[in-house]
Coordinates of C-alpha atoms in Angstrom, one line a residue:
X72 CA 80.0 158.1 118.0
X73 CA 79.4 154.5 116.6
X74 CA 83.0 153.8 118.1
X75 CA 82.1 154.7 121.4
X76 CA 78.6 152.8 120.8
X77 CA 80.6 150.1 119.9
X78 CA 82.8 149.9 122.8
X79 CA 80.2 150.3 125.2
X80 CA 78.3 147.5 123.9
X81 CA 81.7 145.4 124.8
X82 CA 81.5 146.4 128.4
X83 CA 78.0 146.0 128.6
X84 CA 78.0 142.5 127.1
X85 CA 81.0 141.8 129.7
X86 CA 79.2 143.5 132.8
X87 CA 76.0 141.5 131.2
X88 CA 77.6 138.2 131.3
X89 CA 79.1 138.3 134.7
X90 CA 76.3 139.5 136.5
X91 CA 74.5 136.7 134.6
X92 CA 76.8 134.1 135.7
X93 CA 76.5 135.0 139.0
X94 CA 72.9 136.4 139.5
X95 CA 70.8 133.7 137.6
X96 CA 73.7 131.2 137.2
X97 CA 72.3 129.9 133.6
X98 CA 73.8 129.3 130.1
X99 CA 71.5 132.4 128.1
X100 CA 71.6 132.2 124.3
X101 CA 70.6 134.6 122.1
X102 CA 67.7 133.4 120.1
X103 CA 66.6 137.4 118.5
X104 CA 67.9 140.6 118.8
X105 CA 67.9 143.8 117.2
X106 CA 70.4 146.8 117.6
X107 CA 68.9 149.1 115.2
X108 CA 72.0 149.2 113.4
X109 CA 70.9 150.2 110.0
X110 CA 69.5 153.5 108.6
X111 CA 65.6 152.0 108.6
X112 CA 63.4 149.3 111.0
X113 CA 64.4 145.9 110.0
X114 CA 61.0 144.7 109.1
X115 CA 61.9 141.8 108.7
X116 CA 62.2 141.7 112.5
X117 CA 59.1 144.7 113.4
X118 CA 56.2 145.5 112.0
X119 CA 54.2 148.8 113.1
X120 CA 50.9 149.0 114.4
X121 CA 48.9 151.9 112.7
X122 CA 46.2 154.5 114.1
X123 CA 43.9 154.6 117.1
X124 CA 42.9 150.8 117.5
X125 CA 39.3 151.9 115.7
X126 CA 40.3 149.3 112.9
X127 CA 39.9 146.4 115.9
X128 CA 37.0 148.1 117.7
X129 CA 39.0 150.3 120.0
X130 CA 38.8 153.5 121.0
X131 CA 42.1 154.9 121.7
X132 CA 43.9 151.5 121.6
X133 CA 41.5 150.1 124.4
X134 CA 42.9 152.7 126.9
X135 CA 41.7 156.1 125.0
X136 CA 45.1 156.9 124.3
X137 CA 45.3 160.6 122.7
X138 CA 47.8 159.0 119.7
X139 CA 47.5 158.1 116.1
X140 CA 50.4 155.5 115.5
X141 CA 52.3 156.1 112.2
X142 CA 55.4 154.7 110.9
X143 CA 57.4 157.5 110.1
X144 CA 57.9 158.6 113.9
X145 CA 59.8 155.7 114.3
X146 CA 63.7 156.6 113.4
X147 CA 67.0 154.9 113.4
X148 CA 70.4 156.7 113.5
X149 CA 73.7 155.6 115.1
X150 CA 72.5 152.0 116.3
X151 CA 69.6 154.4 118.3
X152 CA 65.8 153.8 117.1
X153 CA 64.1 156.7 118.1
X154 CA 59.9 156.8 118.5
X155 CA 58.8 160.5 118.5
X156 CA 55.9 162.2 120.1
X157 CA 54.6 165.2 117.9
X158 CA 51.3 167.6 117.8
X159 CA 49.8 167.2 115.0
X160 CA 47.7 170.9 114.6
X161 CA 45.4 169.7 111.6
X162 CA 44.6 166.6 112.7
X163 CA 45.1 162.9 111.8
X164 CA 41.6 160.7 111.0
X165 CA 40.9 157.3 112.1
X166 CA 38.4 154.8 110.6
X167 CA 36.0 156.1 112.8
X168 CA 36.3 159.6 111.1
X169 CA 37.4 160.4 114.9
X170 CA 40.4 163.3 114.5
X171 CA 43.9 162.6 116.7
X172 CA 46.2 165.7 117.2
X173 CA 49.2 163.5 118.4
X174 CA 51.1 161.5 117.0
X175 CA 53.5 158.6 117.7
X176 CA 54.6 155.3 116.7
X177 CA 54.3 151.1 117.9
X178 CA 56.6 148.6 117.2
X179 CA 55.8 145.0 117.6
X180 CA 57.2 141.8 116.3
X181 CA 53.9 140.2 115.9
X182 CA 53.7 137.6 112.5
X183 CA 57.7 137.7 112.8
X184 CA 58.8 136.3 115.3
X185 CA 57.1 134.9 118.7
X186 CA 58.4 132.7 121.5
X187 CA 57.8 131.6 125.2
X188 CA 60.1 131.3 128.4
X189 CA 63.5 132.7 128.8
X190 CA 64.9 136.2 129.2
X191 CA 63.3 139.4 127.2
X192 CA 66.2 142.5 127.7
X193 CA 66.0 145.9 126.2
X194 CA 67.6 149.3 127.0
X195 CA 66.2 152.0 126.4
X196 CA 66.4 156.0 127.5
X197 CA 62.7 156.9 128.5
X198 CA 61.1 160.5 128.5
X199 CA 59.6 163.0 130.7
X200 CA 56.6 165.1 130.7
X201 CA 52.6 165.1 132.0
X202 CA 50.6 162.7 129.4
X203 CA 53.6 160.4 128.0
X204 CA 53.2 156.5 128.7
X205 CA 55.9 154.8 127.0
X206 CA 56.2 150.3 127.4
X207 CA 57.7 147.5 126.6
X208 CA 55.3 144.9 126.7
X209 CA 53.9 141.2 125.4
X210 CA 50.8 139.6 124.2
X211 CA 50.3 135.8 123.3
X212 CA 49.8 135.2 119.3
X213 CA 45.9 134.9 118.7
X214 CA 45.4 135.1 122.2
X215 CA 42.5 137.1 123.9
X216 CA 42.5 139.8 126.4
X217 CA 42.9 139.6 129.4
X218 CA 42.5 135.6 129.8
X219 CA 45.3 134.7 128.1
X220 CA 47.2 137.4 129.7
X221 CA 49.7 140.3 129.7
X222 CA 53.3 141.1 130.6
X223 CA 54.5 144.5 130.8
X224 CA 58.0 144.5 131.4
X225 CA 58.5 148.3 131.6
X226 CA 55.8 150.9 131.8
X227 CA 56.4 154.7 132.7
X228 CA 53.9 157.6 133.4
X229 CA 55.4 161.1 132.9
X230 CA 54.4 163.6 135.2
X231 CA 54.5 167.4 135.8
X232 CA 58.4 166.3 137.2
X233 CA 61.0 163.9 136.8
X234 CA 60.1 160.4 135.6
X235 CA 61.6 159.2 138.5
X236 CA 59.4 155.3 138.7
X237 CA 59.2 152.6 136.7
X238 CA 56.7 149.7 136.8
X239 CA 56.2 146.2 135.5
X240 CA 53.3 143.8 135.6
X241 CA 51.4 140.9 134.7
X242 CA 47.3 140.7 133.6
X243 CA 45.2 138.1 133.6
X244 CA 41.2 137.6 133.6
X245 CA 38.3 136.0 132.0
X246 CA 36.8 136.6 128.2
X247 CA 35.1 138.4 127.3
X248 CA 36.5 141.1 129.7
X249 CA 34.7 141.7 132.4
X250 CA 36.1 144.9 135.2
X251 CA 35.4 142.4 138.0
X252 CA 37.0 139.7 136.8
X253 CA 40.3 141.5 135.8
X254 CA 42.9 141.4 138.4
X255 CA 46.6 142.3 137.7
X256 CA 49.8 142.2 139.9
X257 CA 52.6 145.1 140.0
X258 CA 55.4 146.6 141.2
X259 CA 56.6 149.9 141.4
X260 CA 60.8 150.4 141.2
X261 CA 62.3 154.1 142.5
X262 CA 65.6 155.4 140.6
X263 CA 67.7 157.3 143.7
X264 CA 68.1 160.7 141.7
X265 CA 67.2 161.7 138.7
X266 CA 64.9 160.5 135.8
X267 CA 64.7 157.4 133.6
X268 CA 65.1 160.1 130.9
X269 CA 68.5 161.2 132.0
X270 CA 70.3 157.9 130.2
X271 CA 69.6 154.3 129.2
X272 CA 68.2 151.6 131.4
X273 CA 67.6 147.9 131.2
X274 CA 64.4 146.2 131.7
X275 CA 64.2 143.0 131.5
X276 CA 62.2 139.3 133.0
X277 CA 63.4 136.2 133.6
X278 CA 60.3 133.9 132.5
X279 CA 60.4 130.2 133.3
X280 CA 57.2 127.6 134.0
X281 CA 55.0 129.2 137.1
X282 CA 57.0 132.3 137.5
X283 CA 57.9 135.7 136.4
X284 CA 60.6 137.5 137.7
X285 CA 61.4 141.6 137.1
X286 CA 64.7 143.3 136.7
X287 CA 65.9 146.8 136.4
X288 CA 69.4 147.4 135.5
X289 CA 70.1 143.9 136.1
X290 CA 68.7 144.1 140.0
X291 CA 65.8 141.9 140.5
X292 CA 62.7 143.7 141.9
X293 CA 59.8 141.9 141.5
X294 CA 58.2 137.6 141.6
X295 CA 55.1 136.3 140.2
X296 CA 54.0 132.6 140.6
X297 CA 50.3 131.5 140.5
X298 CA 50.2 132.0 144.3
X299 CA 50.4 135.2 143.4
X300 CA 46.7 135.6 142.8
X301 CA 43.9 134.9 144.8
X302 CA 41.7 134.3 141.9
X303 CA 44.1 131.2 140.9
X304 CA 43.2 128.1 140.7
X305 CA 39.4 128.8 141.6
X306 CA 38.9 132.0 139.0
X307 CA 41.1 131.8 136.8
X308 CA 44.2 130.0 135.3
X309 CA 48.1 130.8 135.1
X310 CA 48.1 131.8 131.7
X311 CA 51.8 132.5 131.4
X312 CA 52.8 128.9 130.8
X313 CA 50.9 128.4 127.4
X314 CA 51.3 130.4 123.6
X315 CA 53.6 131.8 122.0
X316 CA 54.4 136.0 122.7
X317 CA 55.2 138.6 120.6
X318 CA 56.8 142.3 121.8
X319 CA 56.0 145.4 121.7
X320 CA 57.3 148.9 122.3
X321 CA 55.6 151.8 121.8
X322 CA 55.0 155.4 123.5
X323 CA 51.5 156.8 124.1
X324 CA 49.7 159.5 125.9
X325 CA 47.0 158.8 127.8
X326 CA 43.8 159.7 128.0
X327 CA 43.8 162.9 130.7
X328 CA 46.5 163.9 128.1
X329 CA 49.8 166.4 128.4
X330 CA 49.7 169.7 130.0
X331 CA 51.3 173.1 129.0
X332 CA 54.6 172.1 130.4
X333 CA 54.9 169.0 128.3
X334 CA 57.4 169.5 125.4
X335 CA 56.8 168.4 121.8
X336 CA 58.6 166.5 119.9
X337 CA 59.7 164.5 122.2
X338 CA 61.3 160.6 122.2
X339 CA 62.4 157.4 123.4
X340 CA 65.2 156.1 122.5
X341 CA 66.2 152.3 122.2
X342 CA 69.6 150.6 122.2
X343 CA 68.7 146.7 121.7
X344 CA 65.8 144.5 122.2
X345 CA 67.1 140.7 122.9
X346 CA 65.7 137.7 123.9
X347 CA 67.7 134.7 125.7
X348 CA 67.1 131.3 126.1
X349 CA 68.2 128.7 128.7
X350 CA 70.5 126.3 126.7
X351 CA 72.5 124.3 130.0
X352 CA 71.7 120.6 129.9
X353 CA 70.8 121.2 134.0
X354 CA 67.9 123.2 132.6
X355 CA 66.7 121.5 129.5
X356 CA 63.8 119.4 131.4
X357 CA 62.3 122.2 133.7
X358 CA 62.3 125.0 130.7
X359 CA 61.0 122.3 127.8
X360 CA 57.8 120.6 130.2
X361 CA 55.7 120.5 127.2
X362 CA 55.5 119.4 123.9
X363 CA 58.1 121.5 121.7
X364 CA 61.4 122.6 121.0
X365 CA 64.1 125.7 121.3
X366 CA 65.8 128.3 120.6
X367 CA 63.9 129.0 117.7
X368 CA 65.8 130.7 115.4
X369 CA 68.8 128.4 115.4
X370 CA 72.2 127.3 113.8
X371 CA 72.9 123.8 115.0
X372 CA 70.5 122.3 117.5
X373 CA 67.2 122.2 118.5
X374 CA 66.5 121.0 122.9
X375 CA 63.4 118.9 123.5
X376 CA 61.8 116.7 125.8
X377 CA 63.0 113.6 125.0
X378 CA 60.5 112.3 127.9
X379 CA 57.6 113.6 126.1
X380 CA 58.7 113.0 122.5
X381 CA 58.8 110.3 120.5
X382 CA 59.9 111.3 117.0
X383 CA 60.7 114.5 115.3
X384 CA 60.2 115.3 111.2
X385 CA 62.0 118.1 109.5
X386 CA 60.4 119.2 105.9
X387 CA 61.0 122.1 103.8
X388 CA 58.1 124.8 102.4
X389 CA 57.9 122.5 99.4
X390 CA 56.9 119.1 101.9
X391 CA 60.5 117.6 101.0
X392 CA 61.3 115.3 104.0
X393 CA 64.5 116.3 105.3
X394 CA 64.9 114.9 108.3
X395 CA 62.9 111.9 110.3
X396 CA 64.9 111.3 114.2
X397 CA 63.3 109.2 116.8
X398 CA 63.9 110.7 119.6
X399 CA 66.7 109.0 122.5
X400 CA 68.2 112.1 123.0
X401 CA 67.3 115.6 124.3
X402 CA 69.0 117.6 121.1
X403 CA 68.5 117.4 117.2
X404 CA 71.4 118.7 115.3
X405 CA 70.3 120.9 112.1
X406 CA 73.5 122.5 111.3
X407 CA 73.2 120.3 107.8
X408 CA 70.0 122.9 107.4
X409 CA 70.4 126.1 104.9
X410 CA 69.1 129.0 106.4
X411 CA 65.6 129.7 105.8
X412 CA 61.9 128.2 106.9
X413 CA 61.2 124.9 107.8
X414 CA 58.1 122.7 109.2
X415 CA 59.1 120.7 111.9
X416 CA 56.3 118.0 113.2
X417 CA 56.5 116.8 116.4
X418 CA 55.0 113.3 117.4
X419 CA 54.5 112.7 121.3
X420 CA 54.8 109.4 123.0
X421 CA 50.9 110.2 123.7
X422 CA 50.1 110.0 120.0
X423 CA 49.9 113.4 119.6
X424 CA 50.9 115.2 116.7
X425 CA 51.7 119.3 116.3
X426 CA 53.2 121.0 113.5
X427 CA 56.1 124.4 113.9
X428 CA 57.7 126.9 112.3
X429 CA 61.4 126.2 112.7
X430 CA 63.9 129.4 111.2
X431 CA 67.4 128.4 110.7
X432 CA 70.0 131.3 110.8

């Protein structure tokens, strides 16, 4: 079986870069993936969110999801991480002494890795059945809710039938939240026969400055730009072009909850996550506008602005300087760097200073 995994993944990545090449035309790098290829979560990539939200003032996650989040219902086997869906007859007890009778599991890869633009891929086999909600999703690091915005690249709502649409969209609003001030913009994307459940599918966006762009098995389905909204510029802002985002996967049931044809356990299952980045020199000023620097986790260069900065410095967790560049061109080369953490400060030609994380492969 991990043969066959194997050689799949070869004529994926080959059906993967042609399409690519000749759909969005741009140099992708990897800059984080996962293939679930060991026996447990790499949590070095994932960490999992625990309970019913009550710890952050939710009530069911916000949403009053029917699921206590755990970390055992998240399983790997045969490069496959699995998320189960169980009943849970005695009950599981949040902070708020509240009792769940499902269970399930989150992944995100908040506080380990975070990033902005470029292309976020993952496939995964979805599930069928009245009550399930299963995403693939993004929040901004210490961002709020919904002003600084949401992407959800893949959501699904089983049904009493086949799981037979998919959906993507993008939030945005004003804080604190306010129902009237929320808007969001969506698509809906039909499969021809069938269900998602039946076998893997890609989701993925294409993310660049001003504009969103959905795909589905590598077919493009849906835009965003700010002229999108009605409510942008007066309202609100575009809120897609600032931060830093995190992922997350995870598979609820929500709120009006399964029925007696839904089937426990149940799963997801997910192949890879990846993220891409932009690296051809044709690209480098449109996808780096403001002050900073990709991919990020590297091996040998970092892009910048070269327009916008004026000198880069390099130190490691102890404050050694080990590297100070003024800045002529639009690439540092850090293949001198061992792998590990690194502060990187960045000094604009405005004066302005701002300190980052750099991870070296």
């Amino acid at each position: 079986m991990l043969l066959n995994k194997f050689f799949m993944r070869l004529l994926l990545s080959f059906c993967f870069c042609l399409i690519s090449h000749l759909t969005f035309s741009q140099n992708w790098q990897i800059i984080w993936e996962d293939n679930f290829d060991g026996s447990q979560l790499d949590l070095s990539k994932w960490t999992h969110d625990i309970g019913s939200g009550s710890q952050f003032g939710l009530w069911g996650w916000g949403n009053g999801e029917l699921q206590f989040y755990q970390s055992q219902n998240t399983e790997l086997e045969n490069g496959i991480a699995t998320i189960t869906v169980k009943e849970e007859p005695s009950g599981l007890v949040d902070s708020w002494n509240n009792s769940f009778y499902y269970s399930s599991s989150k992944i995100t890869t908040k506080g380990k890795f975070d990033f902005r633009y470029g292309k976020v891929e993952a496939r995964i086999k979805s599930i069928d059945g009245q009550g399930f909600w299963p995403a693939f999703w993004m929040l901004p690091t210490n961002g709020q809710w919904p002003c600084d915005g949401e992407i959800d690249i893949m959501e699904q709502w089983g049904n009493n039938y086949l799981t037979n649409s998919t959906t993507g969209a993008a939030h945005i609003g004003t804080c604190p939240y306010s129902q009237a001030s929320h808007f969001y913009q969506n698509f809906s994307s039909y499969i021809s026969s069938g269900s998602y459940a039946d076998e893997f599918h890609t989701y993925s966006i294409v993310w660049k400055p001003d504009t969103i762009k959905w795909y589905v098995d590598e077919v493009e389905k849906f835009v965003l730009t700010p002229s999108s909204y009605f409510s942008i510029p007066n309202q609100h802002e575009w809120p897609f072009n600032s931060n830093e985002w995190y992922i997350m996967i995870n598979l609820a049931i929500t709120q009006d909850g399964p029925n007696l044809n839904t089937v426990f356990p149940n799963q997801i299952e997910i192949d890879y996550v990846r993220v891409f980045q932009d690296i051809s020199t044709s690209s480098l000023n449109y996808e780096i506008k403001d002050f900073d620097f990709f991919p990020n986790p590297t091996k040998e260069k970092l892009y910048i602005n070269k327009n916008l900065i004026q000198s880069v410095h390099i130190h490691d967790l102890s404050g050694k300087l080990l590297l100070k560049k003024i800045i002529n061109d639009d690439y540092i080369n850090v293949d001198f760097l061992n792998s590990g953490i690194y502060i990187v400060t960045i000094k604009g030609k405005d004066g302005n200073k701002k300190n980052k994380k750099l991870i070296i492969k």
